[in-house]
Amino acid sequence: MPNIRHGAVACANLRTMSTTETPAPLLSRPQVYIEDVARNLDAYDGKEVNIKGWLYNKRSSGKLHFLEVRDGTGILQCVMFVKDVSAELFARADHLPQETSLVVSGKVRLDKRSPLGFELGLTGMEVVAEPTKEYPISPKEHGVAFLMDQRHLWLRSRRQHAILRVRAEIVAAVRRYFDSHGFTLVDAPIFTPAACEGTTNLFEVGYFDQKAYLTQSGQLYMEAAAMALGKVYCLGPTFRAEKSKTRRHLTEFWMVEPEVAYLDLTGVMDLAEDFVVSVVEQVLANRRRELEVLERDITKLELVKKPFPRITYEEAIGLLQKAGKETKFGDDFGGDEETVISEHFDRPVMIHHYPAEIKAFYMKRDPQNPKLALGVDLIGPEGYGEIIGGGQREEDLARIEASVEAHGLPREAFEWYLDLRRYGSVPHGGFGLGIERTVSWICGLHHVRETIPFPRMLERLTP
Ligand code: 4AD
Ligand code: MG
């Protein structure tokens, strides 16, 4: 049989609460994963398999128990027919609480009605551990605050499982894209001596006898790396002491940041567009089932094709004013404005040439109009907001020195960064894509809190 992952080491000396008198306990026999069977239905049809997992849900009708068993790769309907097992086992199955860990064995039966394409006709079952307390999350509706407190358990639910799988696929797709386009992965530090994205939302930490800050962005280090390696990217956690309680803000989020030597603003936009199309395509190809669990309208994602509309900040202001917003030149866009702009387009839109004043210190100014910065934001469709921020960097020593000063940044902490303009400075640029905002968009989730396994927000540090 192809592609069968076997369980880790057989745990023969693990004490089990087996009620059957099988020669070798099911727990010590090799395991097959639900997803592997679903992918190789022809090979498994009619075969006897052993699945190790947890009881997700259960219903009974006289002679039949329907046990929904999850194993981390899927949730499978297992049918226990009174005639196929001992009376003792049949009775036991009737009283198993949700989240009992168990091993089931049975025959793979193809079934077109099942989302997995098969069900299991049970012939054996072993309980590994029965919960010592009633499981707090039942299939009924719970409030978000309660579920967030139970996040360590909530991850087991069907929707959360699907989200985490899409998230993992997005991260894998991101890496595949850059790894296959000549980029070198360069890891950025987490402890940093200075701000990158403004000084108002820095997390300060004690660092022996000095102060350090949790990184807001790996960009400055990627600029150094790009001068060494040409095309680089980092992917890691970043931190913002965001006091805002919006559906798009976390205090700890993951960002992927490519940076390229000899790249101008147009090149940055071309790269962002090609990259986002590729990530969406890969998720559609590999995680369709999970998107269906999430009831995501996939036709909307299928529209994510090149070219993405590109509009200037000034044009965006025009769209907002036409929609009755009072936004004027010089205002930054918040979530509401981004939503209004995104409603004009069926795919992501790139907004470029922002007023330099509202952008970060490192942005290159437009030589034709120094009031404007060569920056770009990519706004997701359907109101998912800013997903990418980036642009071309200031490569001129005198101008970047002036900008460090104008932004009130501590010059000493930036000397190394200024060296990049002293020794072989070149035009360069890049961007940062927020993983959680991307997961939120692709999964169709209202709030970013469900896009990361253990969210950190203004009022949440646990579990
Ligand atoms: O626009 P930002 O602040 O850009 C930077 O940090 C640049 N240094 C990136 C670069 O050019 N290398 O952040 C980039 C992206 C945003 O578009 C958004 O997707 C995400 O990071 N992001 C957040 N996601 C969740 N919570 C927050 N508080 C976020 N802040 C930014
Ligand atoms: Mg931004």
Short mmCIF file of C-alpha atoms and ligand atoms in Angstrom, two decimals:
data_model
loop_
_atom_site.label_atom_id
_atom_site.label_comp_id
_atom_site.label_asym_id
_atom_site.label_seq_id
_atom_site.Cartn_x
_atom_site.Cartn_y
_atom_site.Cartn_z
CA MET A 1 0.00 0.00 0.00
CA PRO A 2 1.43 3.38 -0.94
CA ASN A 3 2.21 6.25 1.39
CA ILE A 4 1.32 4.64 4.63
CA ARG A 5 2.78 6.28 7.68
CA HIS A 6 3.20 3.84 10.47
CA GLY A 7 2.80 4.80 14.05
CA ALA A 8 5.87 5.54 16.08
CA VAL A 9 7.37 2.84 18.20
CA ALA A 10 4.89 0.21 19.27
CA CYS A 11 4.27 0.71 22.97
CA ALA A 12 3.89 -2.88 24.10
CA ASN A 13 4.41 -2.16 27.76
CA LEU A 14 1.87 0.65 27.93
CA ARG A 15 -0.88 -0.53 30.26
CA THR A 16 -4.22 -0.35 28.50
CA MET A 17 -7.72 -0.65 29.77
CA SER A 18 -8.56 -3.16 27.08
CA THR A 19 -11.83 -4.93 27.44
CA THR A 20 -11.24 -7.33 24.58
CA GLU A 21 -9.14 -10.43 24.80
CA THR A 22 -7.09 -9.83 21.65
CA PRO A 23 -3.71 -11.48 21.44
CA ALA A 24 -1.79 -8.26 20.75
CA PRO A 25 -3.30 -5.05 22.07
CA LEU A 26 -4.47 -2.71 19.31
CA LEU A 27 -2.41 0.04 20.91
CA SER A 28 0.81 -1.79 20.09
CA ARG A 29 -0.14 -2.50 16.49
CA PRO A 30 0.88 -0.17 13.66
CA GLN A 31 -1.39 2.79 13.07
CA VAL A 32 -2.87 4.10 9.84
CA TYR A 33 -3.89 7.74 9.50
CA ILE A 34 -7.37 8.70 8.32
CA GLU A 35 -6.00 11.15 5.77
CA ASP A 36 -3.72 8.53 4.23
CA VAL A 37 -6.65 6.18 3.74
CA ALA A 38 -8.75 8.98 2.19
CA ARG A 39 -5.94 9.68 -0.27
CA ASN A 40 -5.50 6.03 -1.23
CA LEU A 41 -9.03 4.69 -1.18
CA ASP A 42 -8.46 2.08 -3.87
CA ALA A 43 -5.51 0.58 -2.03
CA TYR A 44 -7.35 0.45 1.31
CA ASP A 45 -10.79 -0.64 0.13
CA GLY A 46 -11.84 -3.64 2.21
CA LYS A 47 -8.62 -3.67 4.23
CA GLU A 48 -8.46 -3.96 7.98
CA VAL A 49 -6.85 -0.88 9.60
CA ASN A 50 -6.02 0.33 13.07
CA ILE A 51 -6.75 3.99 13.91
CA LYS A 52 -5.45 5.68 17.04
CA GLY A 53 -7.26 8.76 18.19
CA TRP A 54 -9.99 10.30 20.29
CA LEU A 55 -13.76 10.07 20.41
CA TYR A 56 -15.15 13.24 18.87
CA ASN A 57 -18.85 12.51 18.90
CA LYS A 58 -21.20 9.58 19.22
CA ARG A 59 -24.77 8.59 18.45
CA SER A 60 -26.52 5.27 18.74
CA SER A 61 -29.55 3.57 17.31
CA GLY A 62 -30.23 0.21 18.92
CA LYS A 63 -28.01 -2.17 17.03
CA LEU A 64 -25.55 0.44 15.83
CA HIS A 65 -23.14 2.89 17.40
CA PHE A 66 -21.80 5.66 15.22
CA LEU A 67 -18.50 6.76 16.70
CA GLU A 68 -16.82 9.79 15.21
CA VAL A 69 -13.12 9.27 15.76
CA ARG A 70 -10.50 11.95 15.12
CA ASP A 71 -6.81 11.15 14.79
CA GLY A 72 -5.30 14.55 14.03
CA THR A 73 -5.58 14.12 10.27
CA GLY A 74 -9.35 13.81 9.98
CA ILE A 75 -12.62 12.90 11.66
CA LEU A 76 -13.94 9.52 10.61
CA GLN A 77 -17.32 7.92 11.08
CA CYS A 78 -16.85 4.44 12.54
CA VAL A 79 -19.83 2.12 12.66
CA MET A 80 -20.06 -0.52 15.36
CA PHE A 81 -22.69 -3.15 14.60
CA VAL A 82 -23.87 -5.25 17.51
CA LYS A 83 -23.13 -8.50 15.65
CA ASP A 84 -19.53 -7.60 14.82
CA VAL A 85 -18.20 -7.22 18.37
CA SER A 86 -18.58 -8.80 21.78
CA ALA A 87 -21.61 -7.79 23.86
CA GLU A 88 -19.27 -6.30 26.44
CA LEU A 89 -17.53 -4.09 23.91
CA PHE A 90 -20.81 -2.97 22.38
CA ALA A 91 -22.08 -1.95 25.83
CA ARG A 92 -18.85 -0.16 26.64
CA ALA A 93 -19.00 1.86 23.43
CA ASP A 94 -22.43 3.10 24.43
CA HIS A 95 -21.03 4.85 27.49
CA LEU A 96 -17.85 6.44 26.24
CA PRO A 97 -17.53 10.13 26.95
CA GLN A 98 -16.36 12.68 24.40
CA GLU A 99 -12.55 12.87 24.08
CA THR A 100 -11.94 9.36 25.33
CA SER A 101 -8.65 8.32 23.76
CA LEU A 102 -9.03 5.03 21.98
CA VAL A 103 -7.78 2.70 19.29
CA VAL A 104 -10.26 1.26 16.84
CA SER A 105 -9.81 -1.42 14.26
CA GLY A 106 -12.06 -2.27 11.42
CA LYS A 107 -12.64 -2.63 7.71
CA VAL A 108 -12.42 0.28 5.29
CA ARG A 109 -15.74 0.63 3.45
CA LEU A 110 -16.00 3.06 0.57
CA ASP A 111 -18.92 5.40 0.98
CA LYS A 112 -19.71 8.25 -1.39
CA ARG A 113 -21.79 10.11 1.23
CA SER A 114 -18.78 10.49 3.52
CA PRO A 115 -16.70 13.62 2.96
CA LEU A 116 -13.67 11.36 3.31
CA GLY A 117 -15.02 8.81 0.85
CA PHE A 118 -15.08 5.98 3.38
CA GLU A 119 -16.21 4.81 6.78
CA LEU A 120 -14.90 2.12 9.09
CA GLY A 121 -16.85 -1.00 10.01
CA LEU A 122 -15.54 -1.65 13.51
CA THR A 123 -14.41 -5.07 14.68
CA GLY A 124 -12.36 -3.98 17.68
CA MET A 125 -11.81 -1.10 20.07
CA GLU A 126 -9.53 -0.38 22.99
CA VAL A 127 -9.89 2.50 25.38
CA VAL A 128 -6.58 4.16 26.18
CA ALA A 129 -7.86 6.71 28.71
CA GLU A 130 -11.29 7.88 29.70
CA PRO A 131 -11.56 11.58 30.62
CA THR A 132 -11.51 12.12 34.38
CA LYS A 133 -13.96 15.01 34.04
CA GLU A 134 -16.66 15.97 31.59
CA TYR A 135 -15.09 17.60 28.56
CA PRO A 136 -15.90 21.31 28.75
CA ILE A 137 -16.48 21.86 25.03
CA SER A 138 -19.59 20.14 23.78
CA PRO A 139 -21.01 20.38 20.26
CA LYS A 140 -23.40 23.11 21.54
CA GLU A 141 -22.61 26.79 21.03
CA HIS A 142 -20.17 28.40 23.45
CA GLY A 143 -19.17 32.04 23.79
CA VAL A 144 -15.85 33.17 22.33
CA ALA A 145 -14.39 34.25 25.68
CA PHE A 146 -15.05 30.78 27.10
CA LEU A 147 -13.58 29.09 24.06
CA MET A 148 -10.52 31.34 24.18
CA ASP A 149 -9.95 30.31 27.81
CA GLN A 150 -10.19 26.70 26.63
CA ARG A 151 -7.96 27.34 23.64
CA HIS A 152 -5.70 24.38 24.52
CA LEU A 153 -8.74 22.10 24.11
CA TRP A 154 -10.62 24.13 21.50
CA LEU A 155 -7.84 23.31 19.02
CA ARG A 156 -9.35 19.81 18.81
CA SER A 157 -12.59 21.05 17.27
CA ARG A 158 -13.34 20.55 13.60
CA ARG A 159 -13.14 24.20 12.60
CA GLN A 160 -10.02 24.97 14.60
CA HIS A 161 -8.38 21.88 13.20
CA ALA A 162 -9.19 23.05 9.68
CA ILE A 163 -7.84 26.55 10.36
CA LEU A 164 -4.55 25.25 11.76
CA ARG A 165 -4.12 23.01 8.75
CA VAL A 166 -4.70 25.92 6.37
CA ARG A 167 -2.30 28.04 8.39
CA ALA A 168 0.39 25.36 8.15
CA GLU A 169 -0.22 25.12 4.41
CA ILE A 170 0.08 28.90 4.01
CA VAL A 171 3.42 28.90 5.82
CA ALA A 172 4.60 25.95 3.72
CA ALA A 173 3.43 27.70 0.53
CA VAL A 174 5.25 30.88 1.55
CA ARG A 175 8.47 28.96 2.07
CA ARG A 176 8.07 26.96 -1.14
CA TYR A 177 7.58 30.19 -3.09
CA PHE A 178 10.71 31.91 -1.84
CA ASP A 179 12.84 28.78 -1.72
CA SER A 180 12.02 28.08 -5.37
CA HIS A 181 12.57 31.67 -6.54
CA GLY A 182 16.21 32.06 -5.58
CA PHE A 183 15.70 33.56 -2.11
CA THR A 184 17.86 32.57 0.85
CA LEU A 185 16.19 32.19 4.23
CA VAL A 186 17.93 34.45 6.76
CA ASP A 187 16.68 34.49 10.34
CA ALA A 188 16.28 37.86 12.03
CA PRO A 189 16.84 38.44 15.76
CA ILE A 190 13.97 38.81 18.22
CA PHE A 191 15.82 40.98 20.77
CA THR A 192 16.61 44.29 19.08
CA PRO A 193 18.23 47.49 20.24
CA ALA A 194 15.83 49.86 18.45
CA ALA A 195 12.46 50.41 16.77
CA CYS A 196 11.74 49.68 13.13
CA GLU A 197 8.03 50.52 12.87
CA GLY A 198 7.67 53.57 15.10
CA THR A 199 8.33 53.93 18.80
CA THR A 200 4.77 53.91 20.11
CA ASN A 201 4.12 50.18 20.09
CA LEU A 202 7.42 48.72 21.27
CA PHE A 203 7.64 45.98 23.88
CA GLU A 204 10.55 46.79 26.15
CA VAL A 205 12.35 43.97 27.92
CA GLY A 206 15.23 43.95 30.34
CA TYR A 207 18.40 42.71 28.72
CA PHE A 208 20.97 42.28 31.51
CA ASP A 209 21.91 45.84 32.40
CA GLN A 210 20.38 47.43 29.32
CA LYS A 211 17.04 47.72 27.57
CA ALA A 212 16.03 45.72 24.55
CA TYR A 213 12.87 45.60 22.46
CA LEU A 214 11.04 42.66 20.99
CA THR A 215 11.33 42.97 17.24
CA GLN A 216 8.55 44.72 15.33
CA SER A 217 9.94 43.56 12.00
CA GLY A 218 13.01 41.79 10.64
CA GLN A 219 13.27 44.26 7.79
CA LEU A 220 16.36 46.21 8.81
CA TYR A 221 18.27 42.95 9.20
CA MET A 222 16.94 41.71 5.87
CA GLU A 223 18.31 44.87 4.25
CA ALA A 224 21.74 43.93 5.58
CA ALA A 225 21.26 40.35 4.41
CA ALA A 226 20.11 41.43 0.94
CA MET A 227 23.39 43.30 0.47
CA ALA A 228 25.16 40.03 1.26
CA LEU A 229 22.91 37.53 -0.52
CA GLY A 230 20.82 39.48 -3.03
CA LYS A 231 17.40 37.93 -2.44
CA VAL A 232 16.52 36.97 1.12
CA TYR A 233 13.53 36.43 3.39
CA CYS A 234 12.79 35.88 7.03
CA LEU A 235 9.75 34.29 8.60
CA GLY A 236 9.18 34.59 12.30
CA PRO A 237 7.26 36.12 15.16
CA THR A 238 7.09 39.90 15.50
CA PHE A 239 5.68 41.99 18.31
CA ARG A 240 3.64 45.16 18.58
CA ALA A 241 2.36 46.60 21.82
CA GLU A 242 -0.96 47.37 20.12
CA LYS A 243 -3.37 48.96 22.53
CA SER A 244 -6.14 48.65 19.97
CA LYS A 245 -8.76 45.93 20.25
CA THR A 246 -9.54 45.41 16.60
CA ARG A 247 -10.28 42.20 14.78
CA ARG A 248 -7.02 42.57 12.86
CA HIS A 249 -4.49 43.19 15.62
CA LEU A 250 -2.42 40.80 17.67
CA THR A 251 0.47 41.74 19.91
CA GLU A 252 2.45 38.75 18.66
CA PHE A 253 2.09 37.82 15.02
CA TRP A 254 4.11 36.08 12.35
CA MET A 255 5.46 37.90 9.36
CA VAL A 256 7.32 36.84 6.23
CA GLU A 257 9.62 39.53 4.90
CA PRO A 258 11.39 39.24 1.55
CA GLU A 259 14.04 41.84 0.72
CA VAL A 260 15.78 42.22 -2.63
CA ALA A 261 18.84 44.20 -3.76
CA TYR A 262 18.34 46.19 -6.98
CA LEU A 263 14.56 46.23 -6.73
CA ASP A 264 12.39 49.30 -7.18
CA LEU A 265 8.78 49.96 -6.17
CA THR A 266 7.36 48.39 -9.34
CA GLY A 267 9.52 45.32 -8.74
CA VAL A 268 8.21 45.10 -5.17
CA MET A 269 4.62 45.19 -6.44
CA ASP A 270 5.34 42.57 -9.13
CA LEU A 271 6.87 40.30 -6.49
CA ALA A 272 4.02 40.79 -4.00
CA GLU A 273 1.43 40.02 -6.67
CA ASP A 274 3.15 36.90 -7.99
CA PHE A 275 3.74 35.66 -4.45
CA VAL A 276 0.17 36.15 -3.22
CA VAL A 277 -1.29 34.45 -6.31
CA SER A 278 1.04 31.50 -5.74
CA VAL A 279 0.14 31.14 -2.05
CA VAL A 280 -3.60 31.18 -2.76
CA GLU A 281 -3.17 28.66 -5.60
CA GLN A 282 -1.20 26.28 -3.37
CA VAL A 283 -3.78 26.44 -0.59
CA LEU A 284 -6.59 25.81 -3.07
CA ALA A 285 -4.70 22.83 -4.46
CA ASN A 286 -3.80 21.28 -1.10
CA ARG A 287 -6.37 22.32 1.49
CA ARG A 288 -9.69 22.37 -0.32
CA ARG A 289 -11.32 20.00 2.16
CA GLU A 290 -10.43 22.26 5.10
CA LEU A 291 -11.78 25.32 3.26
CA GLU A 292 -15.02 23.41 2.73
CA VAL A 293 -15.22 22.62 6.47
CA LEU A 294 -14.88 26.38 7.04
CA GLU A 295 -17.60 27.01 4.45
CA ARG A 296 -15.30 29.37 2.62
CA ASP A 297 -16.65 30.68 -0.67
CA ILE A 298 -13.90 29.22 -2.83
CA THR A 299 -15.05 31.02 -5.98
CA LYS A 300 -13.85 34.26 -4.34
CA LEU A 301 -10.37 32.80 -3.88
CA GLU A 302 -10.31 31.51 -7.43
CA LEU A 303 -10.55 35.13 -8.61
CA VAL A 304 -7.15 35.88 -7.09
CA LYS A 305 -5.27 36.09 -10.40
CA LYS A 306 -2.83 38.53 -11.94
CA PRO A 307 -2.90 41.43 -12.49
CA PHE A 308 -3.96 43.04 -9.22
CA PRO A 309 -5.25 46.60 -9.59
CA ARG A 310 -2.65 49.22 -8.60
CA ILE A 311 -3.89 52.62 -7.49
CA THR A 312 -2.16 55.59 -5.92
CA TYR A 313 -2.97 56.79 -2.44
CA GLU A 314 -4.55 59.84 -4.05
CA GLU A 315 -6.83 57.67 -6.17
CA ALA A 316 -7.77 55.72 -3.05
CA ILE A 317 -8.74 58.99 -1.34
CA GLY A 318 -10.93 59.72 -4.37
CA LEU A 319 -12.70 56.34 -3.97
CA LEU A 320 -13.29 56.99 -0.29
CA GLN A 321 -14.66 60.47 -0.87
CA LYS A 322 -16.99 59.17 -3.57
CA ALA A 323 -18.25 56.62 -1.03
CA GLY A 324 -19.09 59.49 1.31
CA LYS A 325 -16.06 59.21 3.63
CA GLU A 326 -14.46 62.40 4.83
CA THR A 327 -10.92 61.12 4.38
CA LYS A 328 -8.47 63.72 3.09
CA PHE A 329 -4.89 63.75 1.86
CA GLY A 330 -2.55 63.00 4.77
CA ASP A 331 -4.91 60.67 6.63
CA ASP A 332 -3.84 57.11 7.27
CA PHE A 333 -6.31 54.37 6.38
CA GLY A 334 -7.87 52.28 9.10
CA GLY A 335 -9.86 49.08 8.78
CA ASP A 336 -13.03 50.90 7.70
CA GLU A 337 -11.34 52.76 4.87
CA GLU A 338 -9.58 49.59 3.70
CA THR A 339 -12.92 47.77 3.61
CA VAL A 340 -14.54 50.50 1.51
CA ILE A 341 -11.62 50.48 -0.93
CA SER A 342 -11.60 46.69 -1.20
CA GLU A 343 -15.30 46.69 -2.13
CA HIS A 344 -14.37 48.24 -5.48
CA PHE A 345 -12.35 45.20 -6.51
CA ASP A 346 -12.79 41.44 -6.74
CA ARG A 347 -9.14 40.70 -5.90
CA PRO A 348 -6.39 42.25 -3.77
CA VAL A 349 -5.60 45.88 -4.58
CA MET A 350 -2.23 47.59 -4.20
CA ILE A 351 -2.14 51.19 -3.01
CA HIS A 352 1.12 53.02 -3.55
CA HIS A 353 2.69 56.48 -3.18
CA TYR A 354 1.48 57.28 0.33
CA PRO A 355 2.28 60.59 1.99
CA ALA A 356 5.81 60.14 3.40
CA GLU A 357 4.67 61.66 6.68
CA ILE A 358 2.46 58.73 7.61
CA LYS A 359 5.00 56.09 6.67
CA ALA A 360 8.10 54.62 8.32
CA PHE A 361 11.51 56.33 8.41
CA TYR A 362 13.16 53.97 5.92
CA MET A 363 10.82 54.65 2.97
CA LYS A 364 12.39 56.19 -0.11
CA ARG A 365 10.74 59.39 -1.21
CA ASP A 366 9.47 59.81 -4.73
CA PRO A 367 12.13 61.87 -6.57
CA GLN A 368 9.31 63.52 -8.59
CA ASN A 369 7.36 64.50 -5.47
CA PRO A 370 9.28 64.21 -2.19
CA LYS A 371 6.05 64.51 -0.20
CA LEU A 372 5.26 60.97 -1.30
CA ALA A 373 6.90 57.73 -0.24
CA LEU A 374 7.59 54.82 -2.58
CA GLY A 375 5.60 52.53 -0.32
CA VAL A 376 2.87 50.06 -1.13
CA ASP A 377 0.18 48.31 0.89
CA LEU A 378 -1.72 45.34 -0.43
CA ILE A 379 -5.32 45.31 0.76
CA GLY A 380 -7.13 42.00 0.78
CA PRO A 381 -10.53 41.66 -0.90
CA GLU A 382 -13.83 41.20 0.97
CA GLY A 383 -12.82 43.61 3.73
CA TYR A 384 -9.89 41.63 5.13
CA GLY A 385 -7.73 44.73 5.31
CA GLU A 386 -4.01 45.32 4.89
CA ILE A 387 -2.16 42.09 4.37
CA ILE A 388 1.14 43.44 3.04
CA GLY A 389 3.12 46.58 3.74
CA GLY A 390 6.37 47.37 1.97
CA GLY A 391 8.12 49.41 -0.68
CA GLN A 392 11.42 50.79 -1.85
CA ARG A 393 13.94 51.81 0.82
CA GLU A 394 15.91 55.03 1.05
CA GLU A 395 19.41 54.16 -0.12
CA ASP A 396 21.00 57.59 0.13
CA LEU A 397 23.15 58.09 3.26
CA ALA A 398 22.38 61.76 3.86
CA ARG A 399 18.65 61.32 3.38
CA ILE A 400 18.37 58.26 5.62
CA GLU A 401 20.45 60.02 8.30
CA ALA A 402 18.05 62.95 8.15
CA SER A 403 15.10 60.61 8.40
CA VAL A 404 16.49 58.77 11.46
CA GLU A 405 16.86 62.15 13.09
CA ALA A 406 13.45 63.47 12.00
CA HIS A 407 11.76 60.39 13.48
CA GLY A 408 13.56 60.90 16.78
CA LEU A 409 15.33 57.55 16.55
CA PRO A 410 18.55 56.97 18.55
CA ARG A 411 21.35 57.45 16.06
CA GLU A 412 23.83 55.09 17.80
CA ALA A 413 21.46 52.15 17.49
CA PHE A 414 21.24 52.75 13.74
CA GLU A 415 24.95 53.14 12.92
CA TRP A 416 25.14 49.60 11.61
CA TYR A 417 22.10 50.26 9.43
CA LEU A 418 23.66 53.43 8.07
CA ASP A 419 26.72 51.37 7.09
CA LEU A 420 24.52 49.68 4.47
CA ARG A 421 24.35 53.13 2.79
CA ARG A 422 28.08 53.75 3.29
CA TYR A 423 29.34 50.59 1.69
CA GLY A 424 27.97 49.79 -1.74
CA SER A 425 24.48 51.19 -1.34
CA VAL A 426 21.99 50.12 -4.02
CA PRO A 427 18.28 50.64 -4.68
CA HIS A 428 16.42 47.92 -2.86
CA GLY A 429 13.05 47.00 -1.49
CA GLY A 430 10.79 44.38 -0.02
CA PHE A 431 7.69 43.86 1.99
CA GLY A 432 6.15 42.11 4.97
CA LEU A 433 3.12 39.86 4.79
CA GLY A 434 1.24 39.15 8.01
CA ILE A 435 0.56 35.42 8.28
CA GLU A 436 -2.50 35.80 10.54
CA ARG A 437 -4.19 38.40 8.33
CA THR A 438 -3.58 36.09 5.40
CA VAL A 439 -5.03 33.09 7.25
CA SER A 440 -8.01 35.21 8.23
CA TRP A 441 -8.62 36.19 4.60
CA ILE A 442 -8.07 32.77 3.04
CA CYS A 443 -10.17 30.97 5.68
CA GLY A 444 -12.82 33.70 5.67
CA LEU A 445 -12.57 34.39 9.42
CA HIS A 446 -13.91 37.54 10.96
CA HIS A 447 -11.25 37.86 13.65
CA VAL A 448 -7.52 37.08 13.68
CA ARG A 449 -7.74 35.47 17.13
CA GLU A 450 -8.59 32.09 15.56
CA THR A 451 -5.76 32.21 13.02
CA ILE A 452 -2.91 31.51 15.44
CA PRO A 453 -2.75 28.57 17.85
CA PHE A 454 -2.36 30.65 21.00
CA PRO A 455 -3.24 34.30 20.33
CA ARG A 456 -1.66 37.15 22.24
CA MET A 457 -3.76 40.28 22.39
CA LEU A 458 -4.24 43.31 24.60
CA GLU A 459 -6.29 41.31 27.09
CA ARG A 460 -5.07 37.81 26.44
CA LEU A 461 -1.88 36.13 27.57
CA THR A 462 -3.31 32.71 28.44
CA PRO A 463 -3.41 29.78 27.94
O1 4AD B 1 2.91 47.29 7.49
P1 4AD B 1 3.85 46.71 8.49
O2 4AD B 1 3.94 47.37 9.81
O3 4AD B 1 5.23 46.65 7.76
C1 4AD B 1 6.41 46.29 8.30
O4 4AD B 1 6.58 45.86 9.41
C2 4AD B 1 7.55 46.35 7.31
N1 4AD B 1 8.80 46.51 8.06
C3 4AD B 1 7.55 45.10 6.47
C4 4AD B 1 8.65 45.10 5.43
O5 4AD B 1 8.62 45.91 4.53
N2 4AD B 1 9.58 44.18 5.53
O6 4AD B 1 3.45 45.17 8.75
C5 4AD B 1 3.40 44.27 7.68
C6 4AD B 1 2.20 43.37 7.78
C7 4AD B 1 0.88 44.09 7.73
O7 4AD B 1 0.49 44.36 6.40
C8 4AD B 1 -0.05 43.11 8.39
O8 4AD B 1 -0.39 42.05 7.52
C9 4AD B 1 0.85 42.54 9.47
O9 4AD B 1 2.19 42.73 9.05
N3 4AD B 1 0.63 43.20 10.76
C10 4AD B 1 -0.10 42.68 11.77
N4 4AD B 1 -0.78 41.53 11.87
C11 4AD B 1 -1.42 41.27 13.04
N5 4AD B 1 -1.38 42.09 14.10
C12 4AD B 1 -0.71 43.26 14.05
N6 4AD B 1 -0.67 44.05 15.12
C13 4AD B 1 -0.03 43.61 12.84
N7 4AD B 1 0.73 44.64 12.45
C14 4AD B 1 1.12 44.38 11.19
MG MG B 2 1.44 48.71 7.36
#
